[in-house]
Amino acid sequence: MQGPVRIAPSILSADFARLGEEVRAIAAAGADYVHVDVMDGHFVPNITIGPMVVKALRPHTTLVMDVHLMISPADPYLDAFAEAGADILTVHPEAGPHIHRSIQRIKGLGKKAGVSLNPGTPAKMLDYLIEDIDLVLVMSVNPGFGGQSFITAQLKKIEAIRKMIDKTGRQIDLQVDGGIDALTAPAAIAAGADVLVAGTATFKGGPTAYAANIAALRG
Ligand code: DX5
Ligand code: ZN
């Protein structure tokens, strides 16, 4: 069942020199999750942040800390992100040979496990994983950078995954990430997404605009 729409601002578009304040500001503005984009300059062309930053942010918020790992390999770092205070750890099957092992490890650490699919990766990839996971993240841009345009073809994939999730009868978040704004959000929600990641669209205009920006995404 599609859950209520939740907004997960990607702090990739926040002011990195004031991250604690930024996280408090999005919480006050009505955000549901804090989406943390971890990039290694190897799996994706960009480098961002690691577990130390998650640890530093943890005391600043009670929101769900939703950590999106765009790193290869991911397994050696799962424990560190869990200890740092992540609530959800999302990994890419394209980033390593043993996605099921990664999921098992995340659950063994007592965290929610997510699987993220790149735009070129089919929904079918989830066939033998769906019963074990708590979140599916559909990338609606190629991972690596904020501010890219929404790839409309991903809507079909979201529809297919919504059906797969509903068949399980379990509560699994269906998250869409990349190019989400007030114009693209309604189509993503109509296709079945219930968690919207938004970096550019949340943080544009600075802290006084965050509440209106987040409200606009909910439609
Ligand atoms: C891309 C990241 C996204 C990205 C979203 O690799 O996973 O979370 O920051 O940024 P916007 O909302 O600006 O497309
Ligand atoms: Zn992300």
Short mmCIF file of C-alpha atoms and ligand atoms in Angstrom, two decimals:
data_model
loop_
_atom_site.label_atom_id
_atom_site.label_comp_id
_atom_site.label_asym_id
_atom_site.label_seq_id
_atom_site.Cartn_x
_atom_site.Cartn_y
_atom_site.Cartn_z
CA MET A 1 0.00 0.00 0.00
CA GLN A 2 1.24 3.44 -0.95
CA GLY A 3 1.91 5.34 2.28
CA PRO A 4 1.42 9.04 2.96
CA VAL A 5 3.80 11.24 0.99
CA ARG A 6 6.98 11.93 2.90
CA ILE A 7 9.64 14.46 1.94
CA ALA A 8 13.33 13.62 2.21
CA PRO A 9 15.46 16.70 1.54
CA SER A 10 18.88 15.77 0.15
CA ILE A 11 21.47 17.72 2.12
CA LEU A 12 23.68 17.60 -0.97
CA SER A 13 22.09 20.97 -1.81
CA ALA A 14 22.42 22.39 1.73
CA ASP A 15 25.09 24.83 2.86
CA PHE A 16 27.87 22.42 3.90
CA ALA A 17 29.45 25.06 6.13
CA ARG A 18 26.26 25.17 8.25
CA LEU A 19 24.98 21.60 8.02
CA GLY A 20 23.64 21.27 11.59
CA GLU A 21 21.56 24.43 11.24
CA GLU A 22 20.37 23.33 7.81
CA VAL A 23 19.12 20.02 9.17
CA ARG A 24 17.30 21.77 12.03
CA ALA A 25 15.78 24.20 9.53
CA ILE A 26 14.35 21.47 7.26
CA ALA A 27 12.94 19.66 10.30
CA ALA A 28 11.19 22.85 11.40
CA ALA A 29 9.95 23.30 7.82
CA GLY A 30 8.18 19.92 7.83
CA ALA A 31 10.69 17.44 6.37
CA ASP A 32 10.20 13.77 7.23
CA TYR A 33 13.61 12.23 6.47
CA VAL A 34 17.12 13.64 6.13
CA HIS A 35 18.55 12.18 2.90
CA VAL A 36 22.33 11.88 3.01
CA ASP A 37 24.06 11.27 -0.34
CA VAL A 38 27.35 9.45 0.15
CA MET A 39 29.59 9.44 -2.94
CA ASP A 40 33.06 7.98 -3.40
CA GLY A 41 34.46 9.34 -6.67
CA HIS A 42 34.53 5.74 -7.95
CA PHE A 43 30.99 4.36 -8.17
CA VAL A 44 29.90 7.89 -9.09
CA PRO A 45 32.06 10.78 -10.35
CA ASN A 46 31.59 12.95 -7.25
CA ILE A 47 32.91 12.81 -3.67
CA THR A 48 30.76 13.96 -0.76
CA ILE A 49 30.68 12.89 2.86
CA GLY A 50 31.23 9.90 5.12
CA PRO A 51 30.15 8.45 8.48
CA MET A 52 31.82 11.20 10.51
CA VAL A 53 29.39 13.75 9.10
CA VAL A 54 26.40 11.51 9.82
CA LYS A 55 27.67 11.19 13.39
CA ALA A 56 28.09 14.95 13.71
CA LEU A 57 24.55 15.57 12.43
CA ARG A 58 22.84 12.93 14.56
CA PRO A 59 22.45 15.11 17.69
CA HIS A 60 20.85 17.84 15.57
CA THR A 61 17.74 15.90 14.59
CA THR A 62 15.27 13.20 15.52
CA LEU A 63 14.21 12.82 11.86
CA VAL A 64 14.87 9.54 10.08
CA MET A 65 18.47 9.60 8.86
CA ASP A 66 18.21 8.11 5.37
CA VAL A 67 21.68 7.30 4.06
CA HIS A 68 22.04 6.65 0.32
CA LEU A 69 25.34 4.90 -0.35
CA MET A 70 26.70 5.55 -3.84
CA ILE A 71 29.95 3.79 -3.04
CA SER A 72 31.65 0.64 -4.24
CA PRO A 73 32.25 -1.50 -2.33
CA ALA A 74 29.65 -0.58 0.29
CA ASP A 75 29.96 -3.53 2.69
CA PRO A 76 33.15 -2.38 4.49
CA TYR A 77 31.39 0.85 5.53
CA LEU A 78 27.97 -0.42 6.65
CA ASP A 79 28.97 -0.82 10.30
CA ALA A 80 30.45 2.67 10.46
CA PHE A 81 27.30 4.30 9.07
CA ALA A 82 25.10 2.27 11.41
CA GLU A 83 27.21 3.28 14.42
CA ALA A 84 27.14 6.91 13.25
CA GLY A 85 23.35 6.91 13.64
CA ALA A 86 21.85 6.09 10.24
CA ASP A 87 18.30 4.69 10.40
CA ILE A 88 18.08 3.52 6.78
CA LEU A 89 21.02 2.29 4.71
CA THR A 90 20.41 2.09 0.97
CA VAL A 91 22.81 0.27 -1.33
CA HIS A 92 23.06 -0.15 -5.11
CA PRO A 93 23.12 -3.67 -6.58
CA GLU A 94 25.31 -2.22 -9.35
CA ALA A 95 27.97 -1.40 -6.76
CA GLY A 96 28.94 -4.93 -5.85
CA PRO A 97 28.47 -8.62 -6.55
CA HIS A 98 26.54 -9.58 -3.39
CA ILE A 99 23.55 -7.32 -2.83
CA HIS A 100 21.77 -9.93 -0.71
CA ARG A 101 24.75 -10.12 1.63
CA SER A 102 24.70 -6.32 2.01
CA ILE A 103 20.99 -6.41 2.91
CA GLN A 104 21.58 -9.16 5.45
CA ARG A 105 24.36 -7.16 7.05
CA ILE A 106 22.27 -3.98 7.27
CA LYS A 107 19.42 -5.87 8.92
CA GLY A 108 21.89 -7.60 11.22
CA LEU A 109 22.95 -4.15 12.36
CA GLY A 110 19.32 -3.42 13.30
CA LYS A 111 18.81 -0.87 10.50
CA LYS A 112 16.29 -0.58 7.69
CA ALA A 113 17.63 -1.85 4.37
CA GLY A 114 17.07 -0.06 1.06
CA VAL A 115 17.96 -1.00 -2.51
CA SER A 116 18.52 1.70 -5.12
CA LEU A 117 18.19 1.14 -8.86
CA ASN A 118 20.02 3.28 -11.42
CA PRO A 119 17.99 4.51 -14.42
CA GLY A 120 19.30 1.65 -16.58
CA THR A 121 18.67 -1.07 -14.01
CA PRO A 122 15.40 -3.01 -14.42
CA ALA A 123 12.77 -3.49 -11.70
CA LYS A 124 13.33 -7.22 -12.14
CA MET A 125 16.51 -6.86 -10.12
CA LEU A 126 14.24 -6.78 -7.05
CA ASP A 127 12.49 -10.11 -7.72
CA TYR A 128 14.41 -12.08 -5.10
CA LEU A 129 15.11 -9.18 -2.75
CA ILE A 130 11.76 -7.50 -2.27
CA GLU A 131 10.65 -9.71 0.64
CA ASP A 132 13.75 -8.75 2.60
CA ILE A 133 13.90 -4.98 2.19
CA ASP A 134 12.28 -1.92 3.75
CA LEU A 135 12.78 0.62 0.96
CA VAL A 136 13.24 0.78 -2.80
CA LEU A 137 14.88 3.89 -4.22
CA VAL A 138 14.29 4.58 -7.92
CA MET A 139 16.94 6.90 -9.32
CA SER A 140 15.26 9.34 -11.68
CA VAL A 141 18.64 10.79 -12.68
CA ASN A 142 22.04 9.16 -13.05
CA PRO A 143 23.60 9.28 -9.59
CA GLY A 144 26.41 11.68 -8.80
CA PHE A 145 25.04 15.20 -8.85
CA GLY A 146 22.12 17.30 -7.70
CA GLY A 147 20.26 19.60 -10.05
CA GLN A 148 19.75 17.19 -12.98
CA SER A 149 16.53 16.75 -14.98
CA PHE A 150 13.95 14.09 -14.09
CA ILE A 151 14.05 11.08 -16.47
CA THR A 152 10.38 10.51 -17.29
CA ALA A 153 10.91 6.90 -18.40
CA GLN A 154 11.46 6.00 -14.74
CA LEU A 155 7.74 6.50 -14.03
CA LYS A 156 7.01 3.12 -15.64
CA LYS A 157 9.56 1.51 -13.36
CA ILE A 158 7.94 3.15 -10.32
CA GLU A 159 4.55 1.76 -11.43
CA ALA A 160 5.99 -1.74 -11.80
CA ILE A 161 7.67 -1.60 -8.39
CA ARG A 162 4.49 -0.29 -6.75
CA LYS A 163 2.76 -3.48 -7.96
CA MET A 164 5.60 -5.67 -6.66
CA ILE A 165 5.48 -3.97 -3.25
CA ASP A 166 1.71 -4.23 -2.94
CA LYS A 167 1.89 -7.94 -3.75
CA THR A 168 4.12 -8.51 -0.72
CA GLY A 169 1.53 -6.97 1.59
CA ARG A 170 4.45 -5.42 3.51
CA GLN A 171 5.09 -1.75 4.21
CA ILE A 172 8.03 -0.87 1.94
CA ASP A 173 8.92 2.76 1.15
CA LEU A 174 9.02 3.56 -2.56
CA GLN A 175 11.39 6.45 -2.87
CA VAL A 176 12.16 8.50 -5.98
CA ASP A 177 15.40 10.48 -6.17
CA GLY A 178 16.56 13.06 -8.71
CA GLY A 179 14.96 16.02 -10.44
CA ILE A 180 11.96 16.12 -8.10
CA ASP A 181 10.26 19.50 -7.93
CA ALA A 182 6.69 20.80 -7.72
CA LEU A 183 6.18 19.91 -11.40
CA THR A 184 7.57 16.35 -11.39
CA ALA A 185 6.40 15.31 -7.89
CA PRO A 186 2.72 14.75 -8.84
CA ALA A 187 3.65 12.30 -11.62
CA ALA A 188 5.98 10.39 -9.28
CA ILE A 189 3.26 10.17 -6.63
CA ALA A 190 0.65 9.11 -9.22
CA ALA A 191 3.02 6.34 -10.35
CA GLY A 192 3.19 5.03 -6.78
CA ALA A 193 6.10 6.75 -5.03
CA ASP A 194 5.55 7.70 -1.39
CA VAL A 195 8.91 9.18 -0.39
CA LEU A 196 10.22 12.09 -2.45
CA VAL A 197 13.91 12.99 -2.27
CA ALA A 198 14.52 16.60 -3.21
CA GLY A 199 17.74 18.58 -2.93
CA THR A 200 17.56 21.58 -5.25
CA ALA A 201 13.80 22.03 -4.80
CA THR A 202 14.02 22.01 -0.99
CA PHE A 203 17.02 24.27 -0.46
CA LYS A 204 16.43 26.91 -3.13
CA GLY A 205 15.89 30.39 -1.71
CA GLY A 206 17.48 29.68 1.69
CA PRO A 207 15.95 28.84 5.09
CA THR A 208 13.00 31.23 4.91
CA ALA A 209 11.77 29.39 1.80
CA TYR A 210 12.10 25.80 3.09
CA ALA A 211 8.57 25.43 4.52
CA ALA A 212 6.93 26.66 1.30
CA ASN A 213 9.31 24.57 -0.82
CA ILE A 214 8.46 21.39 1.10
CA ALA A 215 4.72 22.13 1.09
CA ALA A 216 4.86 22.62 -2.70
CA LEU A 217 6.32 19.12 -3.12
CA ARG A 218 3.46 17.51 -1.19
CA GLY A 219 1.09 18.99 -3.79
C1 DX5 B 1 22.00 12.12 -6.90
C2 DX5 B 1 21.49 12.04 -5.47
C3 DX5 B 1 20.24 12.82 -5.25
C4 DX5 B 1 20.35 14.26 -5.58
C5 DX5 B 1 18.99 14.87 -5.73
O1 DX5 B 1 23.07 11.27 -7.04
O2 DX5 B 1 21.22 10.73 -5.11
O3 DX5 B 1 19.78 12.64 -3.91
O4 DX5 B 1 21.08 14.97 -4.64
O5 DX5 B 1 19.17 16.19 -6.08
P1 DX5 B 1 18.10 17.04 -6.87
O6 DX5 B 1 16.86 17.01 -6.02
O7 DX5 B 1 18.73 18.37 -6.92
O8 DX5 B 1 17.91 16.39 -8.19
ZN ZN B 2 20.19 10.25 -3.09
#
